[in-house]
Amino acid sequence: MKLQYYMMSLALAVSAPMIFTSCDDDDDIDGVSSVIEYPGKPGDINLAPGEAFAVKSGAESKQPLPVEGSYSGLKATSLDESVAIVTEENGQIYVQGVHRGKTQILVSTADGSYVQIPVSVYDYSSVRFSNENITQTLMLGKQNEVEVDLIEGNDDYSFTSDNTRVSAFYNDATGKVTVSAKAGKEEYTATLTCTDGSDRKGTIKVTVTPSFEAFTADEINDIKANTRSEIWADVKDPSDGNTPYYYPYYKDEYPWFYISQDIEDGQHRLGWWWDGNEYFRGGYGGLVITYAAGTTAGQQSQGYLTFAYSAPSWGWGVHDHNGTISILEDDATRTVAIFENADLDNEYLNRGWFVIYK
């Protein structure tokens, strides 16, 4: 009769349970020790404290059977001896890991009491990574991914994080872990905990420092290098998330979209809006900045950026973001300006740039 049959009978049919003795090379059934049926009773065997019993593979790492107290006729055997075996030395019963996995150890006494002990066999004592301390500086609201190698572990990995801005997943094909982190308004350190199939754990510390610099020097140079009228913005839009908006509207091809004019209350409006000045904030959307008239190259002004990426009349919203507008160039040929605003409530750095040829 197969071992699994006996084990199921023991666990599910107390009226006809079984006793499993320790290993005996002279009496073997399917690689495990002999089995005899008996009327046992569950419980009544005290286990050592601890929620789980785990043992590392290899004879040198065998562990004493986790049973407390003295019992008459104490016997034990393993449900799957390809995972773990039971040995006896000098009257002490040990559990020895053979191969990574999980099984059960059945323990019984002479009076018919028995207990089933789950055992987990592992090859590595913990999960280890090539980089366990990731430090990076990210623009406010931006997300970045970093790959690290998983160099030790026991398969079947899952991750938990103590910060919702940080997550990770394991690619079984490459053996790499992708760690994703997003910058908040303050520096933080998050702990990623990895648990493997043998309940061994490892951690990765992720420290993220926010940057409030809207454009780097290289980005400014790239903006100035534009040879045609173009506008771009990356702003927090409650309707669709964080999608950047880019319009190479080309004034010479679509002159009626162009907006560059002084308006009421000493303000200047610069940008592009489909249907032009007359239908500003209506029509089919666009990108416009409004700032103090007379602001020239090298100066800043408080103002706001207005955008809509489709027709407001079709139900799409028009959004205004207050912020700082810096005029990088303003001459007879063109105006170059940037917009920035650190929205701490939404943890997002709103920004945009405008190259408008006259």
Tab-separated table of C-alpha atoms in Angstrom:
chain	number	residue	atom	x	y	z
A	1	MET	CA	0.000	0.000	0.000
A	2	LYS	CA	1.358	3.467	-0.831
A	3	LEU	CA	2.546	5.846	1.882
A	4	GLN	CA	0.183	8.628	0.828
A	5	TYR	CA	-2.773	6.324	1.388
A	6	TYR	CA	-1.682	5.718	4.955
A	7	MET	CA	-1.021	9.376	5.620
A	8	MET	CA	-4.407	10.472	4.320
A	9	SER	CA	-6.023	7.807	6.461
A	10	LEU	CA	-4.162	9.101	9.494
A	11	ALA	CA	-5.053	12.736	8.927
A	12	LEU	CA	-8.641	12.315	7.728
A	13	ALA	CA	-9.940	9.129	9.312
A	14	VAL	CA	-9.075	9.054	12.986
A	15	SER	CA	-11.027	5.846	13.322
A	16	ALA	CA	-8.315	4.042	11.357
A	17	PRO	CA	-5.051	5.965	11.786
A	18	MET	CA	-1.523	4.614	11.467
A	19	ILE	CA	1.773	4.616	13.263
A	20	PHE	CA	4.972	5.432	11.363
A	21	THR	CA	8.187	4.103	12.852
A	22	SER	CA	11.660	5.497	12.385
A	23	CYS	CA	13.756	4.381	9.406
A	24	ASP	CA	14.738	0.713	9.143
A	25	ASP	CA	16.836	-0.370	6.188
A	26	ASP	CA	15.504	-3.960	6.467
A	27	ASP	CA	11.823	-3.068	6.136
A	28	ASP	CA	11.146	-0.531	3.427
A	29	ILE	CA	8.005	0.459	1.477
A	30	ASP	CA	8.411	2.952	-1.385
A	31	GLY	CA	11.516	4.386	0.239
A	32	VAL	CA	9.979	4.892	3.702
A	33	SER	CA	9.754	2.806	6.848
A	34	SER	CA	7.104	0.171	7.521
A	35	VAL	CA	3.593	1.084	8.564
A	36	ILE	CA	1.100	-0.645	10.817
A	37	GLU	CA	-2.473	0.397	11.459
A	38	TYR	CA	-3.596	1.158	14.983
A	39	PRO	CA	-6.406	3.059	16.754
A	40	GLY	CA	-4.616	6.294	17.650
A	41	LYS	CA	-5.716	9.613	19.066
A	42	PRO	CA	-4.480	13.034	17.877
A	43	GLY	CA	-2.898	15.612	20.168
A	44	ASP	CA	-1.358	14.816	23.562
A	45	ILE	CA	2.204	15.381	22.278
A	46	ASN	CA	3.852	18.656	23.242
A	47	LEU	CA	5.690	20.442	20.453
A	48	ALA	CA	8.617	22.760	21.062
A	49	PRO	CA	7.742	26.485	20.852
A	50	GLY	CA	7.707	27.996	17.373
A	51	GLU	CA	5.260	28.413	14.535
A	52	ALA	CA	7.198	26.367	11.977
A	53	PHE	CA	9.971	23.780	11.842
A	54	ALA	CA	12.650	24.417	9.250
A	55	VAL	CA	15.890	22.578	8.564
A	56	LYS	CA	18.685	23.232	6.107
A	57	SER	CA	19.510	20.475	3.635
A	58	GLY	CA	22.509	18.280	4.441
A	59	ALA	CA	23.461	15.853	7.203
A	60	GLU	CA	25.527	18.472	9.013
A	61	SER	CA	22.408	20.612	9.528
A	62	LYS	CA	20.056	17.996	10.977
A	63	GLN	CA	17.804	19.207	13.783
A	64	PRO	CA	16.388	17.413	16.840
A	65	LEU	CA	12.753	16.430	16.550
A	66	PRO	CA	10.812	19.427	17.929
A	67	VAL	CA	8.993	17.493	20.670
A	68	GLU	CA	9.153	18.374	24.364
A	69	GLY	CA	8.896	15.815	27.159
A	70	SER	CA	9.490	12.072	27.573
A	71	TYR	CA	7.168	9.582	25.904
A	72	SER	CA	7.013	5.801	25.830
A	73	GLY	CA	7.634	4.322	22.384
A	74	LEU	CA	8.187	7.642	20.595
A	75	LYS	CA	8.453	7.039	16.874
A	76	ALA	CA	8.648	9.348	13.798
A	77	THR	CA	8.809	9.157	10.030
A	78	SER	CA	8.645	11.467	7.031
A	79	LEU	CA	5.837	11.723	4.519
A	80	ASP	CA	8.319	12.439	1.719
A	81	GLU	CA	11.817	11.108	2.256
A	82	SER	CA	13.036	12.804	-0.911
A	83	VAL	CA	12.620	16.060	1.043
A	84	ALA	CA	13.477	15.034	4.617
A	85	ILE	CA	14.336	11.870	6.539
A	86	VAL	CA	14.223	10.886	10.193
A	87	THR	CA	17.334	9.452	11.874
A	88	GLU	CA	18.161	8.306	15.392
A	89	GLU	CA	21.436	8.750	17.265
A	90	ASN	CA	22.029	7.822	20.886
A	91	GLY	CA	18.309	7.780	21.621
A	92	GLN	CA	17.692	11.199	20.039
A	93	ILE	CA	15.487	11.497	16.949
A	94	TYR	CA	16.647	13.978	14.282
A	95	VAL	CA	15.124	15.434	11.137
A	96	GLN	CA	17.581	15.750	8.263
A	97	GLY	CA	16.919	17.818	5.145
A	98	VAL	CA	17.524	16.054	1.843
A	99	HIS	CA	16.179	18.400	-0.801
A	100	ARG	CA	14.528	21.811	-0.827
A	101	GLY	CA	10.775	21.538	-0.292
A	102	LYS	CA	8.056	20.912	2.272
A	103	THR	CA	6.696	17.747	3.836
A	104	GLN	CA	5.274	16.389	7.098
A	105	ILE	CA	6.842	14.452	9.966
A	106	LEU	CA	4.502	11.987	11.700
A	107	VAL	CA	5.217	11.408	15.405
A	108	SER	CA	3.471	8.778	17.550
A	109	THR	CA	3.735	7.286	21.038
A	110	ALA	CA	3.112	3.812	22.449
A	111	ASP	CA	-0.295	4.790	23.850
A	112	GLY	CA	-1.556	5.698	20.367
A	113	SER	CA	-1.169	9.479	20.466
A	114	TYR	CA	0.143	11.127	17.301
A	115	VAL	CA	0.902	14.528	15.824
A	116	GLN	CA	1.798	15.742	12.343
A	117	ILE	CA	4.619	18.313	12.134
A	118	PRO	CA	5.117	20.445	8.977
A	119	VAL	CA	8.773	20.742	7.990
A	120	SER	CA	10.369	23.060	5.448
A	121	VAL	CA	13.756	22.177	3.968
A	122	TYR	CA	15.874	24.958	2.526
A	123	ASP	CA	19.247	25.236	0.808
A	124	TYR	CA	19.988	28.856	1.763
A	125	SER	CA	19.444	30.350	5.201
A	126	SER	CA	18.317	33.708	3.779
A	127	VAL	CA	17.579	35.496	0.514
A	128	ARG	CA	20.475	37.637	-0.711
A	129	PHE	CA	20.805	40.256	-3.448
A	130	SER	CA	23.689	41.847	-5.327
A	131	ASN	CA	22.598	45.259	-3.975
A	132	GLU	CA	20.701	45.440	-0.703
A	133	ASN	CA	20.914	49.224	-0.242
A	134	ILE	CA	19.597	51.271	-3.161
A	135	THR	CA	20.025	55.043	-2.926
A	136	GLN	CA	18.828	57.458	-5.598
A	137	THR	CA	17.719	61.037	-6.182
A	138	LEU	CA	14.573	61.447	-8.288
A	139	MET	CA	12.575	64.398	-9.480
A	140	LEU	CA	9.494	64.947	-7.320
A	141	GLY	CA	6.735	62.592	-8.491
A	142	LYS	CA	8.967	60.629	-10.852
A	143	GLN	CA	9.373	56.858	-10.800
A	144	ASN	CA	12.497	54.870	-11.548
A	145	GLU	CA	13.370	51.179	-11.846
A	146	VAL	CA	16.601	49.529	-10.707
A	147	GLU	CA	17.588	45.915	-11.411
A	148	VAL	CA	19.486	43.793	-8.893
A	149	ASP	CA	20.578	40.162	-9.060
A	150	LEU	CA	19.029	37.608	-6.735
A	151	ILE	CA	22.091	35.554	-5.804
A	152	GLU	CA	20.807	33.232	-3.059
A	153	GLY	CA	17.332	31.932	-2.270
A	154	ASN	CA	14.981	28.974	-2.368
A	155	ASP	CA	12.619	29.807	-5.290
A	156	ASP	CA	8.981	31.009	-5.271
A	157	TYR	CA	9.771	34.597	-4.310
A	158	SER	CA	7.242	37.195	-3.175
A	159	PHE	CA	7.790	40.799	-2.090
A	160	THR	CA	6.151	43.118	0.413
A	161	SER	CA	6.970	46.771	1.039
A	162	ASP	CA	6.421	49.041	4.024
A	163	ASN	CA	5.986	52.017	1.664
A	164	THR	CA	3.451	52.149	-1.174
A	165	ARG	CA	5.900	54.153	-3.314
A	166	VAL	CA	8.225	51.139	-3.546
A	167	SER	CA	7.550	47.732	-5.100
A	168	ALA	CA	9.479	44.862	-6.680
A	169	PHE	CA	9.012	41.789	-8.816
A	170	TYR	CA	11.251	38.857	-9.689
A	171	ASN	CA	11.930	37.707	-13.245
A	172	ASP	CA	12.418	33.956	-13.086
A	173	ALA	CA	13.945	33.857	-16.582
A	174	THR	CA	16.714	36.371	-15.831
A	175	GLY	CA	17.174	35.870	-12.085
A	176	LYS	CA	16.849	39.611	-11.592
A	177	VAL	CA	14.656	41.691	-9.317
A	178	THR	CA	13.221	44.965	-10.629
A	179	VAL	CA	12.828	47.517	-7.846
A	180	SER	CA	10.498	50.414	-8.604
A	181	ALA	CA	10.545	53.606	-6.500
A	182	LYS	CA	8.764	56.952	-6.733
A	183	ALA	CA	9.920	60.245	-5.236
A	184	GLY	CA	7.704	61.840	-2.596
A	185	LYS	CA	7.971	65.345	-1.192
A	186	GLU	CA	10.357	64.207	1.540
A	187	GLU	CA	13.257	61.781	1.659
A	188	TYR	CA	12.298	58.307	2.814
A	189	THR	CA	13.785	54.867	3.303
A	190	ALA	CA	11.591	51.882	2.529
A	191	THR	CA	12.175	48.221	3.304
A	192	LEU	CA	11.382	45.568	0.726
A	193	THR	CA	11.015	42.121	2.262
A	194	CYS	CA	11.425	39.066	0.053
A	195	THR	CA	10.054	35.706	1.234
A	196	ASP	CA	10.957	32.541	-0.641
A	197	GLY	CA	9.225	29.178	-0.916
A	198	SER	CA	11.020	27.901	2.189
A	199	ASP	CA	9.932	30.913	4.257
A	200	ARG	CA	13.475	32.304	4.296
A	201	LYS	CA	13.650	36.091	4.031
A	202	GLY	CA	15.865	38.875	2.760
A	203	THR	CA	15.522	42.650	2.598
A	204	ILE	CA	16.432	45.539	0.319
A	205	LYS	CA	16.591	49.055	1.725
A	206	VAL	CA	15.512	51.757	-0.759
A	207	THR	CA	16.305	55.404	0.001
A	208	VAL	CA	14.842	58.081	-2.276
A	209	THR	CA	15.674	61.783	-2.067
A	210	PRO	CA	13.397	64.172	-4.006
A	211	SER	CA	14.807	66.750	-6.402
A	212	PHE	CA	12.915	69.977	-7.073
A	213	GLU	CA	15.020	70.980	-10.076
A	214	ALA	CA	12.586	71.214	-12.993
A	215	PHE	CA	15.207	71.196	-15.774
A	216	THR	CA	18.869	70.243	-15.880
A	217	ALA	CA	21.444	72.335	-17.739
A	218	ASP	CA	21.480	69.760	-20.549
A	219	GLU	CA	17.703	69.924	-20.852
A	220	ILE	CA	17.814	73.712	-21.034
A	221	ASN	CA	20.367	73.487	-23.855
A	222	ASP	CA	18.141	71.002	-25.702
A	223	ILE	CA	15.151	73.326	-25.355
A	224	LYS	CA	17.113	76.251	-26.763
A	225	ALA	CA	18.274	74.095	-29.680
A	226	ASN	CA	14.752	73.875	-31.137
A	227	THR	CA	14.578	75.540	-34.557
A	228	ARG	CA	10.796	75.638	-34.856
A	229	SER	CA	7.956	76.599	-32.563
A	230	GLU	CA	7.283	73.759	-30.146
A	231	ILE	CA	5.673	73.478	-26.728
A	232	TRP	CA	5.696	70.689	-24.119
A	233	ALA	CA	4.367	70.141	-20.606
A	234	ASP	CA	4.458	67.411	-18.002
A	235	VAL	CA	1.796	68.286	-15.459
A	236	LYS	CA	-0.451	66.468	-13.039
A	237	ASP	CA	-3.778	66.023	-14.794
A	238	PRO	CA	-6.559	64.588	-12.637
A	239	SER	CA	-8.334	63.219	-15.704
A	240	ASP	CA	-5.631	60.923	-17.080
A	241	GLY	CA	-2.641	60.809	-14.752
A	242	ASN	CA	0.815	62.076	-15.620
A	243	THR	CA	0.961	61.920	-19.420
A	244	PRO	CA	3.272	64.633	-20.874
A	245	TYR	CA	1.794	66.883	-23.553
A	246	TYR	CA	3.762	67.847	-26.640
A	247	TYR	CA	2.685	70.083	-29.514
A	248	PRO	CA	4.995	70.846	-32.466
A	249	TYR	CA	2.412	73.266	-33.726
A	250	TYR	CA	4.655	75.160	-36.212
A	251	LYS	CA	3.424	78.728	-36.432
A	252	ASP	CA	4.277	79.044	-40.123
A	253	GLU	CA	1.963	76.129	-40.968
A	254	TYR	CA	-0.880	76.886	-38.542
A	255	PRO	CA	-0.682	80.608	-37.780
A	256	TRP	CA	-4.197	80.788	-36.364
A	257	PHE	CA	-3.151	78.597	-33.429
A	258	TYR	CA	-0.514	81.104	-32.301
A	259	ILE	CA	-1.018	83.153	-29.125
A	260	SER	CA	1.395	85.918	-28.093
A	261	GLN	CA	-0.318	89.043	-26.821
A	262	ASP	CA	-0.664	91.387	-23.902
A	263	ILE	CA	-4.023	91.040	-22.205
A	264	GLU	CA	-5.856	92.810	-19.404
A	265	ASP	CA	-4.321	93.537	-15.996
A	266	GLY	CA	-0.752	93.772	-17.308
A	267	GLN	CA	-0.483	90.125	-18.302
A	268	HIS	CA	1.040	88.483	-21.348
A	269	ARG	CA	-0.234	85.256	-22.866
A	270	LEU	CA	2.082	82.988	-24.859
A	271	GLY	CA	1.520	79.592	-26.420
A	272	TRP	CA	-0.819	77.691	-28.683
A	273	TRP	CA	-4.539	77.013	-28.540
A	274	TRP	CA	-6.544	75.365	-31.264
A	275	ASP	CA	-8.992	77.997	-32.573
A	276	GLY	CA	-6.672	80.760	-31.442
A	277	ASN	CA	-7.301	83.872	-29.356
A	278	GLU	CA	-10.980	84.222	-29.911
A	279	TYR	CA	-11.810	80.824	-28.466
A	280	PHE	CA	-9.106	80.591	-25.825
A	281	ARG	CA	-10.157	77.996	-23.217
A	282	GLY	CA	-12.712	76.692	-25.703
A	283	GLY	CA	-12.006	75.193	-29.112
A	284	TYR	CA	-9.882	72.053	-29.098
A	285	GLY	CA	-7.307	72.695	-26.396
A	286	GLY	CA	-3.631	73.543	-26.271
A	287	LEU	CA	-0.900	74.885	-23.970
A	288	VAL	CA	-0.569	78.499	-22.853
A	289	ILE	CA	1.370	80.366	-20.161
A	290	THR	CA	0.220	83.652	-18.693
A	291	TYR	CA	2.722	85.926	-16.889
A	292	ALA	CA	3.511	89.577	-16.220
A	293	ALA	CA	3.801	91.658	-19.408
A	294	GLY	CA	7.270	93.116	-19.891
A	295	THR	CA	9.111	90.139	-18.391
A	296	THR	CA	12.263	89.845	-20.459
A	297	ALA	CA	15.149	87.396	-20.920
A	298	GLY	CA	16.758	86.410	-17.650
A	299	GLN	CA	13.707	87.408	-15.594
A	300	GLN	CA	11.045	85.414	-13.785
A	301	SER	CA	7.361	86.036	-13.196
A	302	GLN	CA	4.664	84.340	-11.222
A	303	GLY	CA	1.920	83.138	-13.514
A	304	TYR	CA	0.138	79.997	-14.587
A	305	LEU	CA	0.080	77.332	-17.247
A	306	THR	CA	-3.226	76.407	-18.866
A	307	PHE	CA	-3.751	73.238	-20.850
A	308	ALA	CA	-6.434	71.006	-22.304
A	309	TYR	CA	-5.561	68.084	-24.538
A	310	SER	CA	-8.953	67.856	-26.255
A	311	ALA	CA	-12.045	69.935	-26.783
A	312	PRO	CA	-13.505	71.250	-23.508
A	313	SER	CA	-16.865	71.276	-25.293
A	314	TRP	CA	-16.549	67.479	-25.532
A	315	GLY	CA	-16.275	67.149	-21.783
A	316	TRP	CA	-12.502	67.403	-21.394
A	317	GLY	CA	-11.340	69.704	-18.614
A	318	VAL	CA	-9.223	72.832	-18.856
A	319	HIS	CA	-6.537	72.856	-16.162
A	320	ASP	CA	-4.611	75.762	-14.643
A	321	HIS	CA	-1.368	75.328	-12.696
A	322	ASN	CA	0.120	78.266	-10.803
A	323	GLY	CA	3.889	78.480	-10.848
A	324	THR	CA	7.050	80.307	-11.836
A	325	ILE	CA	7.741	81.280	-15.452
A	326	SER	CA	11.340	82.000	-16.469
A	327	ILE	CA	12.081	83.762	-19.752
A	328	LEU	CA	15.262	82.235	-21.182
A	329	GLU	CA	15.283	84.190	-24.456
A	330	ASP	CA	13.168	87.019	-25.861
A	331	ASP	CA	14.313	88.821	-28.992
A	332	ALA	CA	13.087	89.707	-32.455
A	333	THR	CA	13.272	86.041	-33.535
A	334	ARG	CA	11.676	84.039	-30.749
A	335	THR	CA	10.679	83.672	-27.106
A	336	VAL	CA	11.895	80.745	-25.032
A	337	ALA	CA	10.329	80.167	-21.607
A	338	ILE	CA	10.010	77.441	-18.982
A	339	PHE	CA	7.334	76.828	-16.340
A	340	GLU	CA	7.691	75.014	-13.027
A	341	ASN	CA	5.668	74.340	-9.910
A	342	ALA	CA	6.274	71.879	-7.074
A	343	ASP	CA	2.818	70.572	-6.144
A	344	LEU	CA	3.534	69.149	-2.697
A	345	ASP	CA	-0.058	68.088	-2.054
A	346	ASN	CA	-0.036	65.808	-5.100
A	347	GLU	CA	3.730	65.146	-4.869
A	348	TYR	CA	4.364	66.157	-8.455
A	349	LEU	CA	6.727	68.606	-10.140
A	350	ASN	CA	4.686	70.317	-12.857
A	351	ARG	CA	6.828	71.709	-15.648
A	352	GLY	CA	6.735	72.844	-19.253
A	353	TRP	CA	8.694	74.644	-21.934
A	354	PHE	CA	7.768	76.972	-24.806
A	355	VAL	CA	9.748	77.837	-27.934
A	356	ILE	CA	7.731	80.407	-29.902
A	357	TYR	CA	9.105	81.838	-33.127
A	358	LYS	CA	7.712	85.250	-33.993
